[in-house]
Short mmCIF file of C-alpha atoms and ligand atoms in Angstrom, two decimals:
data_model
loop_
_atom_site.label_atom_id
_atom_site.label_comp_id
_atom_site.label_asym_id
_atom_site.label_seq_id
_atom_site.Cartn_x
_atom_site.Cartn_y
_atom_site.Cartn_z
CA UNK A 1 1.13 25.93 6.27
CA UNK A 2 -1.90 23.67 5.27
CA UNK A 3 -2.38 20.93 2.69
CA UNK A 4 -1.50 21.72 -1.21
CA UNK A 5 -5.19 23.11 -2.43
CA UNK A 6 -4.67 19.62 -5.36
CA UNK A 7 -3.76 17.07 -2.00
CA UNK A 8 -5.43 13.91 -3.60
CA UNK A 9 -7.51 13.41 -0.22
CA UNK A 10 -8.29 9.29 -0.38
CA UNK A 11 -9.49 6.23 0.45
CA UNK A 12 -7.50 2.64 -0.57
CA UNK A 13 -8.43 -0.97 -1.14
CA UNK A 14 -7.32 -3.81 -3.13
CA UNK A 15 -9.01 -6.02 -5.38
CA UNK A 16 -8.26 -9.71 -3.78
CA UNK A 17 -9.64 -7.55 -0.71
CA UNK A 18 -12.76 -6.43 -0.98
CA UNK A 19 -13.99 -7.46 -4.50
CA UNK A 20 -15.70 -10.93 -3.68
CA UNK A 21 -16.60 -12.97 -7.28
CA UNK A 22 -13.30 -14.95 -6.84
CA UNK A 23 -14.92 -17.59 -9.38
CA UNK A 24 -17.21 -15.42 -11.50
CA UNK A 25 -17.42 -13.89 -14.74
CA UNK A 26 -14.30 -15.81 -16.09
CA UNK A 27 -11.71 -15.06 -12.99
CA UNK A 28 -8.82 -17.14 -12.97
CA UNK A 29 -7.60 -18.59 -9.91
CA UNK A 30 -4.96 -16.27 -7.81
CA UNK A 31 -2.48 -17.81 -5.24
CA UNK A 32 -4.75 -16.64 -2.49
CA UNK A 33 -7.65 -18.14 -3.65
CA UNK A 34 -5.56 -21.30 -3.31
CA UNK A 35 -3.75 -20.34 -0.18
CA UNK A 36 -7.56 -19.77 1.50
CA UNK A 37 -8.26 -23.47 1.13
CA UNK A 38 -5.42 -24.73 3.15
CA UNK A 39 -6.75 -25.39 6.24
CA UNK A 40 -5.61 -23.57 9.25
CA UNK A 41 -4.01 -21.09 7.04
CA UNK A 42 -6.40 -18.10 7.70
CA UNK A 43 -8.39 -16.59 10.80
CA UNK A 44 -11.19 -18.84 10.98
CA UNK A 45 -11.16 -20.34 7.66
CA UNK A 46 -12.18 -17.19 6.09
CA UNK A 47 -12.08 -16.50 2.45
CA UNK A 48 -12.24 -13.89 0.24
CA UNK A 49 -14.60 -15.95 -1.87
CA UNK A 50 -17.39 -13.32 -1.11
CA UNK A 51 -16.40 -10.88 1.54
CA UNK A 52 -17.53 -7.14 1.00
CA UNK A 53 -18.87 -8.28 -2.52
CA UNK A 54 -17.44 -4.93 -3.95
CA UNK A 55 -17.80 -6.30 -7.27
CA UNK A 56 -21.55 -6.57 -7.18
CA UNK A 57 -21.79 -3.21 -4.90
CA UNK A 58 -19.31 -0.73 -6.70
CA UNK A 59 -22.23 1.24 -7.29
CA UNK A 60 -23.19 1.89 -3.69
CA UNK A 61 -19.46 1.61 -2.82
CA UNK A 62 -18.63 4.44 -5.24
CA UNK A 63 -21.69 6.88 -4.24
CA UNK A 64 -20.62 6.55 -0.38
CA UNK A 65 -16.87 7.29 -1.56
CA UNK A 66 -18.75 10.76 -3.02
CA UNK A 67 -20.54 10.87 0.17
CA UNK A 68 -17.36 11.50 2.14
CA UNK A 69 -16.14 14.06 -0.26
CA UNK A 70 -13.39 11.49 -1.39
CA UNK A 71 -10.91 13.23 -4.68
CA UNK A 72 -9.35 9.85 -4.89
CA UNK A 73 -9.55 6.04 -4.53
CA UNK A 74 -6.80 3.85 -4.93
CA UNK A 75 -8.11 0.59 -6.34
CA UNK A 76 -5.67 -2.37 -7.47
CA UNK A 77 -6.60 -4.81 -10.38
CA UNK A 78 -7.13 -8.13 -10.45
CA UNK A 79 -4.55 -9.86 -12.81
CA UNK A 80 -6.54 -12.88 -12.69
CA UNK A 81 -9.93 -11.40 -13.13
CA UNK A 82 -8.37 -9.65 -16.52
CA UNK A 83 -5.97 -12.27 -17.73
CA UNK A 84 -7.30 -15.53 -16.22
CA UNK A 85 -4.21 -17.67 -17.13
CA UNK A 86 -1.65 -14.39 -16.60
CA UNK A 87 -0.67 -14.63 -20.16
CA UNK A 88 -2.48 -14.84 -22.95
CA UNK A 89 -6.18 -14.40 -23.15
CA UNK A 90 -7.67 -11.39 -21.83
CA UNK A 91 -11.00 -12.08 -19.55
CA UNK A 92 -13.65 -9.21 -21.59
CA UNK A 93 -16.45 -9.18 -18.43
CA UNK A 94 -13.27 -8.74 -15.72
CA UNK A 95 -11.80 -5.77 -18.19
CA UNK A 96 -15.49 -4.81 -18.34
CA UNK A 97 -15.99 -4.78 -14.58
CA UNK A 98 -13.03 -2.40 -14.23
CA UNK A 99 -14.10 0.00 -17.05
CA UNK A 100 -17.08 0.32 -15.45
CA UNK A 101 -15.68 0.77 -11.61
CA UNK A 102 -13.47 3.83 -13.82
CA UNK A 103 -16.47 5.52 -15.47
CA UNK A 104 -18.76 5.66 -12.06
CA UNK A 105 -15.50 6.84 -9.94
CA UNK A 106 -14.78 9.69 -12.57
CA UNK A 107 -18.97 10.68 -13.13
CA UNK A 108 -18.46 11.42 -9.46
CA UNK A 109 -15.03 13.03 -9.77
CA UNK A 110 -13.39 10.99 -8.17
CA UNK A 111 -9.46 10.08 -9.54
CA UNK A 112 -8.97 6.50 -9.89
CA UNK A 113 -5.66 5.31 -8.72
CA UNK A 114 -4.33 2.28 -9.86
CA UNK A 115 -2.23 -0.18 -8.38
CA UNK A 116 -1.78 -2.79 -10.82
CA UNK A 117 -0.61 -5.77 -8.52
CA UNK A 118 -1.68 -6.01 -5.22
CA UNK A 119 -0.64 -9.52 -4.30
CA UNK A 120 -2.80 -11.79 -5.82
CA UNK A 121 -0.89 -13.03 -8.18
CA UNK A 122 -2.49 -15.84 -11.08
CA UNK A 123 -2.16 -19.10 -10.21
CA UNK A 124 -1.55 -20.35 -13.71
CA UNK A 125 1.90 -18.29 -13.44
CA UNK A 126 2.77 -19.47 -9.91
CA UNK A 127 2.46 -22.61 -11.12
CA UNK A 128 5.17 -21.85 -14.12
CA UNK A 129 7.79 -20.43 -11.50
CA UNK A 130 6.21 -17.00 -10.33
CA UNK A 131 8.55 -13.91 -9.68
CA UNK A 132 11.19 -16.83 -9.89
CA UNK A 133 11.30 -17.35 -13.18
CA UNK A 134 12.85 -14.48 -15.50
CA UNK A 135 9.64 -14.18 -17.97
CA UNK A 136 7.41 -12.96 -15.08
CA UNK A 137 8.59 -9.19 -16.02
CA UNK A 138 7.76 -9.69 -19.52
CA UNK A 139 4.27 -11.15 -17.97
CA UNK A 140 3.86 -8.43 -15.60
CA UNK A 141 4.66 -5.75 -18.46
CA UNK A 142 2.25 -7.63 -20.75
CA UNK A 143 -0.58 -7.33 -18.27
CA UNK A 144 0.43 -3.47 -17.58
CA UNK A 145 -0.09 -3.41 -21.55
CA UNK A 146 -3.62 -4.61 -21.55
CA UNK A 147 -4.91 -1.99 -18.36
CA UNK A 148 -3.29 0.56 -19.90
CA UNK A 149 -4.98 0.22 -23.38
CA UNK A 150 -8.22 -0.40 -21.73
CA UNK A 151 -8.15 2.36 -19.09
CA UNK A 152 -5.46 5.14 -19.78
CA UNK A 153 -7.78 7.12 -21.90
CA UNK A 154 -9.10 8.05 -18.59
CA UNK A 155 -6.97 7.13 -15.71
CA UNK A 156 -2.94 9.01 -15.20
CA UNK A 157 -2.21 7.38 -11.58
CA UNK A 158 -0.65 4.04 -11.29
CA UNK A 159 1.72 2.12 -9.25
CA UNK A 160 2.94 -1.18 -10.50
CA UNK A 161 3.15 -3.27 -7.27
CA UNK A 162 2.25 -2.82 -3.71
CA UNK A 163 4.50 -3.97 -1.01
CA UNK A 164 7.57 -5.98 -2.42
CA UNK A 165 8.33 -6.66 1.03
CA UNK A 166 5.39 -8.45 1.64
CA UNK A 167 4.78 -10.16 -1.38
CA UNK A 168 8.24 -10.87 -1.65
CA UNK A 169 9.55 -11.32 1.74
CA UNK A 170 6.50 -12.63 3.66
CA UNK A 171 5.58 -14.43 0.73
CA UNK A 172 8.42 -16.20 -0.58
CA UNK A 173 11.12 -15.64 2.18
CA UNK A 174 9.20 -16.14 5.41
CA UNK A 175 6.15 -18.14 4.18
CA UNK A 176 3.99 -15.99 6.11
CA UNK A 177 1.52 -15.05 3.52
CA UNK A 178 0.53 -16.22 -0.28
CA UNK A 179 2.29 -17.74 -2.07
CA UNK A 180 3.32 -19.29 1.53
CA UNK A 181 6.86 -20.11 0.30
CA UNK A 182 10.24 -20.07 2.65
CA UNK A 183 12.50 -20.20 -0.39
CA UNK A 184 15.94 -19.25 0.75
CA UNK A 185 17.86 -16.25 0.81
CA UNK A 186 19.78 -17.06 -2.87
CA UNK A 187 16.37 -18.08 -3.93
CA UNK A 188 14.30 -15.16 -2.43
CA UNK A 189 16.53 -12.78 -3.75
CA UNK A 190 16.10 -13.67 -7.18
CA UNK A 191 12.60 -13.21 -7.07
CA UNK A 192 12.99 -9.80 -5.85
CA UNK A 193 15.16 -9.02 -8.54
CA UNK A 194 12.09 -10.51 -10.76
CA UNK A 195 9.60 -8.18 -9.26
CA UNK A 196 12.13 -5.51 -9.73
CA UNK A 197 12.44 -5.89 -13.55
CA UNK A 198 9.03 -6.53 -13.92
CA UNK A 199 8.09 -3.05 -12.36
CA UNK A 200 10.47 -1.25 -14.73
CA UNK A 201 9.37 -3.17 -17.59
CA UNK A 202 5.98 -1.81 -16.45
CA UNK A 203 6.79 1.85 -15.88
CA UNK A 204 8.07 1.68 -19.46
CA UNK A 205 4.91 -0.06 -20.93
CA UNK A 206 2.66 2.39 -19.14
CA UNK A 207 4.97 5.48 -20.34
CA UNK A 208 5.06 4.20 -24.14
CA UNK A 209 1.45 3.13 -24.37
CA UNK A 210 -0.89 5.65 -21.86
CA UNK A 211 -2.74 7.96 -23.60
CA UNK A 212 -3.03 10.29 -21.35
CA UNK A 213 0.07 11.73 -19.35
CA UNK A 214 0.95 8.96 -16.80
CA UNK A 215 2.03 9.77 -13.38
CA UNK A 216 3.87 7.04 -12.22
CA UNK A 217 5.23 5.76 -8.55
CA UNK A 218 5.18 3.30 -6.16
CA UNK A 219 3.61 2.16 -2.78
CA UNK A 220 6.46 -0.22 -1.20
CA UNK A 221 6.40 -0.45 2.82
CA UNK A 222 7.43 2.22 4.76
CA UNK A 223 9.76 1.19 7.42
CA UNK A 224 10.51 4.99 9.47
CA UNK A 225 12.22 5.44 12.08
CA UNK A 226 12.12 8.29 14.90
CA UNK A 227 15.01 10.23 16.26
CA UNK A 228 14.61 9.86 19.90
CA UNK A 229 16.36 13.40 20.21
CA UNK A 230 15.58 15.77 17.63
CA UNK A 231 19.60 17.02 17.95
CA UNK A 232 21.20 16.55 14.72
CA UNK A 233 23.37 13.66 15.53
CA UNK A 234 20.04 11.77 16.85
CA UNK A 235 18.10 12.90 13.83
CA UNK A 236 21.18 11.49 11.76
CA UNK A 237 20.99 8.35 13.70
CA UNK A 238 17.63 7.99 13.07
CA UNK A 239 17.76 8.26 8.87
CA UNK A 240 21.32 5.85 8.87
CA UNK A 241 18.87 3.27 10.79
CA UNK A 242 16.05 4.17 8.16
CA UNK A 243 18.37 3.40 4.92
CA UNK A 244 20.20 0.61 6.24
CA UNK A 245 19.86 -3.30 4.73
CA UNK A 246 21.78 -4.47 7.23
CA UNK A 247 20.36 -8.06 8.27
CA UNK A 248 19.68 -10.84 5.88
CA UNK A 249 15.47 -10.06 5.09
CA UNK A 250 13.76 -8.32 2.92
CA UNK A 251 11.99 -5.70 5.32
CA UNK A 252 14.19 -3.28 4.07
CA UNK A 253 13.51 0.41 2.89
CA UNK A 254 16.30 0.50 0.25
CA UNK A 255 16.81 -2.98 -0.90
CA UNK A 256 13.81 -2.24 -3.25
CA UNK A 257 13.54 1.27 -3.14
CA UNK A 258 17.33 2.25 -4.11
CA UNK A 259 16.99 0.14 -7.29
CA UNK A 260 13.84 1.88 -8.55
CA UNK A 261 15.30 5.51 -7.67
CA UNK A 262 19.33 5.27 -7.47
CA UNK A 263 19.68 2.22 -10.23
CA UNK A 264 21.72 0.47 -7.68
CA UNK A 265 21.08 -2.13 -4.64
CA UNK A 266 22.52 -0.71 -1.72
CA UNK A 267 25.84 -1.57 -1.00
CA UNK A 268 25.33 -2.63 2.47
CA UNK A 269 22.49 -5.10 1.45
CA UNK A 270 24.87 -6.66 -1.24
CA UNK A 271 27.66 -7.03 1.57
CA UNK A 272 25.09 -9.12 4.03
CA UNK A 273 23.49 -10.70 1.03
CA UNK A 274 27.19 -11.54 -0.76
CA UNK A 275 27.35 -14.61 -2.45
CA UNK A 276 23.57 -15.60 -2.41
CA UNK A 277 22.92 -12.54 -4.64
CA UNK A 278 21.78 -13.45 -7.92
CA UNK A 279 23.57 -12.99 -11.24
CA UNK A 280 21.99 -9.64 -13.03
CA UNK A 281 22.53 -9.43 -16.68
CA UNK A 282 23.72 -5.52 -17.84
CA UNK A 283 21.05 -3.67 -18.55
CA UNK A 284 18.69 -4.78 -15.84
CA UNK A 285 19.32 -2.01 -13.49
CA UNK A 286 18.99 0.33 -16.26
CA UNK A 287 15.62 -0.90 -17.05
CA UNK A 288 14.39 -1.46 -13.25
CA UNK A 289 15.45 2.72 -12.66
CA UNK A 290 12.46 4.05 -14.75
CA UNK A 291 11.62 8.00 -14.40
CA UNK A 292 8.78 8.34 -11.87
CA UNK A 293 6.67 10.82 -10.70
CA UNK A 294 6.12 10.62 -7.27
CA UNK A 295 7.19 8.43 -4.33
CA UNK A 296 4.08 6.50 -2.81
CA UNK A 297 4.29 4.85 0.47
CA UNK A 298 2.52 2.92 3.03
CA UNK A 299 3.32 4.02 6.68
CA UNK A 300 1.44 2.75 9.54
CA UNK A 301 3.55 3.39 12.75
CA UNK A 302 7.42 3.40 13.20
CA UNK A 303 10.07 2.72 15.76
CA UNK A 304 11.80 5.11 17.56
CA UNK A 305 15.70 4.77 18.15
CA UNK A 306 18.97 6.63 19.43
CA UNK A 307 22.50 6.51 18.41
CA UNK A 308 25.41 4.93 21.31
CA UNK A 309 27.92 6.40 22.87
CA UNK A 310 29.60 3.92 20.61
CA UNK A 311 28.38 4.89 17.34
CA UNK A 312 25.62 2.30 17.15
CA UNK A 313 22.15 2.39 17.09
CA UNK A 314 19.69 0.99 19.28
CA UNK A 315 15.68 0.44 19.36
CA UNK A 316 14.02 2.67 22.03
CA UNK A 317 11.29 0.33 23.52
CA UNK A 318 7.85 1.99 23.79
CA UNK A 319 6.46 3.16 26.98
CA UNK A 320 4.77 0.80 29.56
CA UNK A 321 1.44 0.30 28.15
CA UNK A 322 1.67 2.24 24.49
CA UNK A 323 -1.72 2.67 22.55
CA UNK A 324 -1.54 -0.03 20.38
CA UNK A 325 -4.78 -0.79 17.70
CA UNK A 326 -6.60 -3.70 17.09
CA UNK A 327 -4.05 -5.16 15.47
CA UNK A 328 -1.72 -4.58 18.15
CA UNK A 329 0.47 -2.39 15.93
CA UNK A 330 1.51 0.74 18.12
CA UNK A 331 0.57 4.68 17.27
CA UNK A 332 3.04 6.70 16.40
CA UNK A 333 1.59 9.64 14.55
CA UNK A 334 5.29 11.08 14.51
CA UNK A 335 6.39 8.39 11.87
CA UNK A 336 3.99 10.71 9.21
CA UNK A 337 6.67 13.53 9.75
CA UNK A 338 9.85 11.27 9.57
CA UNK A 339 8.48 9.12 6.79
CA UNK A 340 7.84 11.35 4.68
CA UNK A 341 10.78 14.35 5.23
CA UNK A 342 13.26 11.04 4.83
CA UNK A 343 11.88 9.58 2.07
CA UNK A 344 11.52 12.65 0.68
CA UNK A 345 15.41 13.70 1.63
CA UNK A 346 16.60 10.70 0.12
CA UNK A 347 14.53 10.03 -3.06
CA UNK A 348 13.88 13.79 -3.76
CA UNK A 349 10.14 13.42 -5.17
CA UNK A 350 6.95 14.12 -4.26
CA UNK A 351 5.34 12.23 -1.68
CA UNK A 352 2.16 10.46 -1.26
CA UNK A 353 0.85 8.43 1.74
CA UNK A 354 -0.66 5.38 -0.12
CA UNK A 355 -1.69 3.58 2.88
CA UNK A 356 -2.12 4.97 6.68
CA UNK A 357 -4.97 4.04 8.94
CA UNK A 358 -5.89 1.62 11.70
CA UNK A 359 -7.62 -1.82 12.49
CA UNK A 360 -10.45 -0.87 14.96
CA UNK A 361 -12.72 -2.96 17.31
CA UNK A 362 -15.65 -1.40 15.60
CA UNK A 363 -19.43 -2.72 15.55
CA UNK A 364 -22.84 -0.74 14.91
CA UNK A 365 -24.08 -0.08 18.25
CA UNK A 366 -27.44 0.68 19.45
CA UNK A 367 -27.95 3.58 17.84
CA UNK A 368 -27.61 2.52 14.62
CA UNK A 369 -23.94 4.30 13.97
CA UNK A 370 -20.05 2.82 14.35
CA UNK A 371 -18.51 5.35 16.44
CA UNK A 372 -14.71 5.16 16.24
CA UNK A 373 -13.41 7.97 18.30
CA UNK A 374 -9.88 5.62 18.26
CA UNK A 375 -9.92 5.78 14.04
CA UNK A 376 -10.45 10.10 14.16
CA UNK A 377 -7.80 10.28 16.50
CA UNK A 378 -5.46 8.61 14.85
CA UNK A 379 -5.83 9.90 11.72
CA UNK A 380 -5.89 13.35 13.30
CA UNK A 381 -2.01 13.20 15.00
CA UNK A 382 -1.40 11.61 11.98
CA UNK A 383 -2.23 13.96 9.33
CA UNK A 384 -1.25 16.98 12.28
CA UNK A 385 2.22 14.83 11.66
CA UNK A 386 2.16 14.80 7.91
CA UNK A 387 0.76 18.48 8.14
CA UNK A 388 4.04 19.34 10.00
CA UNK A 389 6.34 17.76 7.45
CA UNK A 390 5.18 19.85 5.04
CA UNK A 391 5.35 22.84 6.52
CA UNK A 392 9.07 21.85 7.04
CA UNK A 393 9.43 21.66 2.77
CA UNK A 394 8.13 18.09 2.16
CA UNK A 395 6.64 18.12 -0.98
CA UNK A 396 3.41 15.91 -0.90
CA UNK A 397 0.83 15.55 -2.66
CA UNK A 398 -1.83 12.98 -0.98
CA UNK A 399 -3.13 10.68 1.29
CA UNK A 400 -5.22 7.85 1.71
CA UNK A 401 -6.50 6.23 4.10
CA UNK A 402 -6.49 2.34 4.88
CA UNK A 403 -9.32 1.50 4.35
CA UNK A 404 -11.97 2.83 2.75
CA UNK A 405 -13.90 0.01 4.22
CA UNK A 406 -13.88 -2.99 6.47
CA UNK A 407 -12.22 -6.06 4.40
CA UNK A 408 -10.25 -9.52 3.94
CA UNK A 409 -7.36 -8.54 5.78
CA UNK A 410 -4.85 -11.20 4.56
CA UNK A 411 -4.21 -14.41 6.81
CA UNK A 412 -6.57 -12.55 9.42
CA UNK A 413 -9.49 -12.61 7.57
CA UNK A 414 -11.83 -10.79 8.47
CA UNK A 415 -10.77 -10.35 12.21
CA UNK A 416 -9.70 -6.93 11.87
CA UNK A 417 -11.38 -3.63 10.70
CA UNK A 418 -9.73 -0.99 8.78
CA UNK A 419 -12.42 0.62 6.78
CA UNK A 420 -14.08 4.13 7.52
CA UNK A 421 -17.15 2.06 6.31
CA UNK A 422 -18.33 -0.69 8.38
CA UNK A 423 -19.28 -3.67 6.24
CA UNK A 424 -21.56 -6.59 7.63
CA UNK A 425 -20.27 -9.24 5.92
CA UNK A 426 -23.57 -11.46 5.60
CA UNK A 427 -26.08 -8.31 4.54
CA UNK A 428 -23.58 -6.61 3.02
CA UNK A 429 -24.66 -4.31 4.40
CA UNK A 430 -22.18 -0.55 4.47
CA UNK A 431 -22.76 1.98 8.05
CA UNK A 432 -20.33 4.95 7.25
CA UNK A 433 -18.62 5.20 10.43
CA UNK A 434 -18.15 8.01 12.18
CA UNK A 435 -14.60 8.42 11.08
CA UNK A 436 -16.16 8.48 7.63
CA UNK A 437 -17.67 11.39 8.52
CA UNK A 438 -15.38 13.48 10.38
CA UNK A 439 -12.77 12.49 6.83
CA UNK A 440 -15.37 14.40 5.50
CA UNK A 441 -14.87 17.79 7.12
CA UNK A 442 -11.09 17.11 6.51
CA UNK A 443 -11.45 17.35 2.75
CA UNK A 444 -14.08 19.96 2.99
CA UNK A 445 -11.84 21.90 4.88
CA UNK A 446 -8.56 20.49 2.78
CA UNK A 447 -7.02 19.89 6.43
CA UNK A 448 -7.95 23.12 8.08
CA UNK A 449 -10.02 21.91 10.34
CA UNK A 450 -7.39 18.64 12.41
CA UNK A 451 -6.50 20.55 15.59
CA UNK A 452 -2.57 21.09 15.97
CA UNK A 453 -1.13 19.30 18.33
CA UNK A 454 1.59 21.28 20.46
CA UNK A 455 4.53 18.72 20.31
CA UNK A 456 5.63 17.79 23.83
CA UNK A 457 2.70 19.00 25.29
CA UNK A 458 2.60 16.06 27.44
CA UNK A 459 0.05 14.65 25.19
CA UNK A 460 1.78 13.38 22.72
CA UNK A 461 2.01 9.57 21.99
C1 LIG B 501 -0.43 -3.86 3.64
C2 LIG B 501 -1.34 -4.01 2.52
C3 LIG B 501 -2.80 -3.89 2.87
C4 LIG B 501 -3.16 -4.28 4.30
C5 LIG B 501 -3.11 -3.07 5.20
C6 LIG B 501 -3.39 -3.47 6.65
O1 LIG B 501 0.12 -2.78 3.80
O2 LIG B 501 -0.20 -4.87 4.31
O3 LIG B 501 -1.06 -3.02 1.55
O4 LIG B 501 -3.37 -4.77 1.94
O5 LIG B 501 -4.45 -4.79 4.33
O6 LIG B 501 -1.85 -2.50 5.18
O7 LIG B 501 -2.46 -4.42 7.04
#
């Protein structure tokens, strides 16, 4: 079986990212424009003051995404850039720049996808409590309320957040990205219960107010695991290690996911978290389990375990050696077949890969190109992977690939390289890699054309 003939074939990015202008045109401040000027806090005291400058270069940006052939992009918006204090005023040139990013991405038919929050959060609102104090759902719905009057004439994709277990648990639990915080685990939790509301009170802004049919979901980690042995009581092991919220951390696959599509925290979370949980008021898990259309996810890799003789579970450990990316994350194109057939298993819609891809050491070389032979074959086990999974009954319905070009990548700056487009930071200049161009074929071909790899052919990773 191949790809659906409507697979949303795609490229992602986020605004704090790739968009540069952090103090033009009105912007507020966001948390990571403040979190940039603490020294030592990122790779060599980069910013994303400037970086790929998308902002002045959607125009270019936008005619190389119809270069590749891309049928979707999945931007996120800049609360900041709209609503520079969070609340209150809206920002008419940063609505303007977005309305215009829209209208060039759908003259080249293109489907804008939006994710609404993609970490950078407005300062102004840190700064009155954050996802810590209880109003930051009604802010967060009241921002939803001003893209979607501005932009749902034309766009129908969106995704509240991305990542509640970054922005959440690295964030505020483990301090290891913006806002930088190491509340603790009674205090952590209530902002995740914060971030929860505010994404239902979002899914029901965007369903009352769109004006044209919203599809909603979401694009939280995905955390897969890999049956060792693909027996039944191995592949069971496998998805009870998937769906468990069994340690104190927010890492979890359920502990935000259950809540948007069960209405319920999982019970094993609440048992580990027990008395720190917060209070919640009736009717907030009502609100938080909004109707949604499909079930976005970000999988990079995955780890592969076995059950015990004893009923447990333990971590296989990757060969001597594994492939591992620039980033030192491993490859493990199997986790697009187990990603999605769990999530899909357990949460019963639709799925789409909102993130996948890798950080490559990539540079133009002397002829002029960035080949990334690494990057195509990657993505080609991968999508071989996902490819699989739906020929097994997963119902999916895209993919995009992290990223659709080089770009701020968080406390690393810009040390790594995601994009399919290279990006030279001080000419701005874009080289579509060669990755860029084999994506390309992909579309053209809606997936025909990635090889299938025979599974245990001894070349498997
Ligand atoms: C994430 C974020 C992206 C990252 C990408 C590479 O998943 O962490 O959504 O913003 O840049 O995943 O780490």
């Amino acid at each position: 079986m191949n790809f659906p003939e409507t697979f949303a074939w795609g490229a992602a990015a986020a605004s704090y990212q790739i968009e540069g202008a952090a103090f033009e045109d009105g912007k507020g401040l966001s948390v990571w424009d403040v979190v940039c000027r603490r020294p030592g806090k990122i790779w060599s005291g980069n910013t994303g003051d400037v970086g790929c400058d998308h902002y002045h270069n959607y125009e270019e940006d936008v005619r190389l995404m119809k270069e590749i052939g891309l049928r979707a992009y999945r931007l996120s918006i800049s609360w900041p850039r709209v609503i520079p204090g969070g609340v209150g005023a809206v920002n008419p040139k940063g609505l303007a720049f977005y309305d215009r990013l829209v209208d060039k991405l759908l003259e080249n038919h293109i489907s804008p996808w939006i994710t609404l929050f993609h970490w950078d959060y407005p300062q102004a609102l840190y700064l009155k409590g954050g996802w810590l104090n209880r109003d930051s759902a009604d802010w967060f719905a009241d921002y939803a309320a001003v893209i979607v009057d501005a932009l749902s004439d034309r766009v129908s994709r969106w995704m509240p957040q991305n990542e509640p277990q970054c922005f959440i648990g690295m964030g505020h639990h483990t301090g290891e990205i913006a806002p930088c915080l190491t509340l603790s685990d009674a205090e952590a939790l209530v902002a995740a219960h914060h971030s929860l509301l505010a994404h239902g009170k979002a899914v029901q802004m965007i369903r009352a107010q769109a004006r044209i049919r919203p599809f909603i979901g979401c694009a939280p980690v995905g955390n897969v695991c890999i049956p060792e042995t693909k027996d039944p009581g191995g592949i069971e092991a496998a998805r009870k290690e998937m769906f468990s919220c069994n340690k104190r951390g927010f890492w979890s696959n359920t502990w935000f996911a259950d809540p948007l599509f069960l209405g319920k925290y999982p019970e094993d979370g609440l048992d580990v978290f027990g008395s720190d949980m917060p209070f919640v008021p009736d009717g907030d898990m009502e609100i938080i389990r909004q109707p949604l259309d499909f079930f976005g996810v970000n999988i990079y890799g995955g780890r592969v375990v076995r059950a015990t003789d004893d009923g447990g579970i333990v971590e296989v450990p990757p060969q001597d050696g594994p492939p591992l990316t620039a980033t030192l994350w491993n490859v493990v194109p199997e986790a697009l077949y187990w990603g999605p057939r769990f999530f899909y298993e357990r949460y019963g819609l639709p799925i789409v890969i909102t993130e996948n891809g890798m950080a490559g050491c990539d540079w133009i070389h002397v002829d002029g190109c960035v080949h990334d032979p690494q990057r195509i074959d990657f993505m080609s086990r991968y999508l071989d992977q996902y490819r699989r999974a739906i020929t097994d009954g997963v119902k999916a319905e895209g993919y995009f690939v992290w990223s659709i070009m080089d770009n701020f990548e968080w406390m690393q700056g810009f040390k790594c390289r995601f994009g399919i487009i290279h990006v030279d930071y001080a000419t701005k200049k874009r080289v579509l890699k060669d990755s860029a161009l084999w994506y390309r074929a992909v579309i053209a071909s809606n997936g025909a054309c990635i090889p299938k790899v025979e599974m245990h052919s001894g070349n498997n990773m």
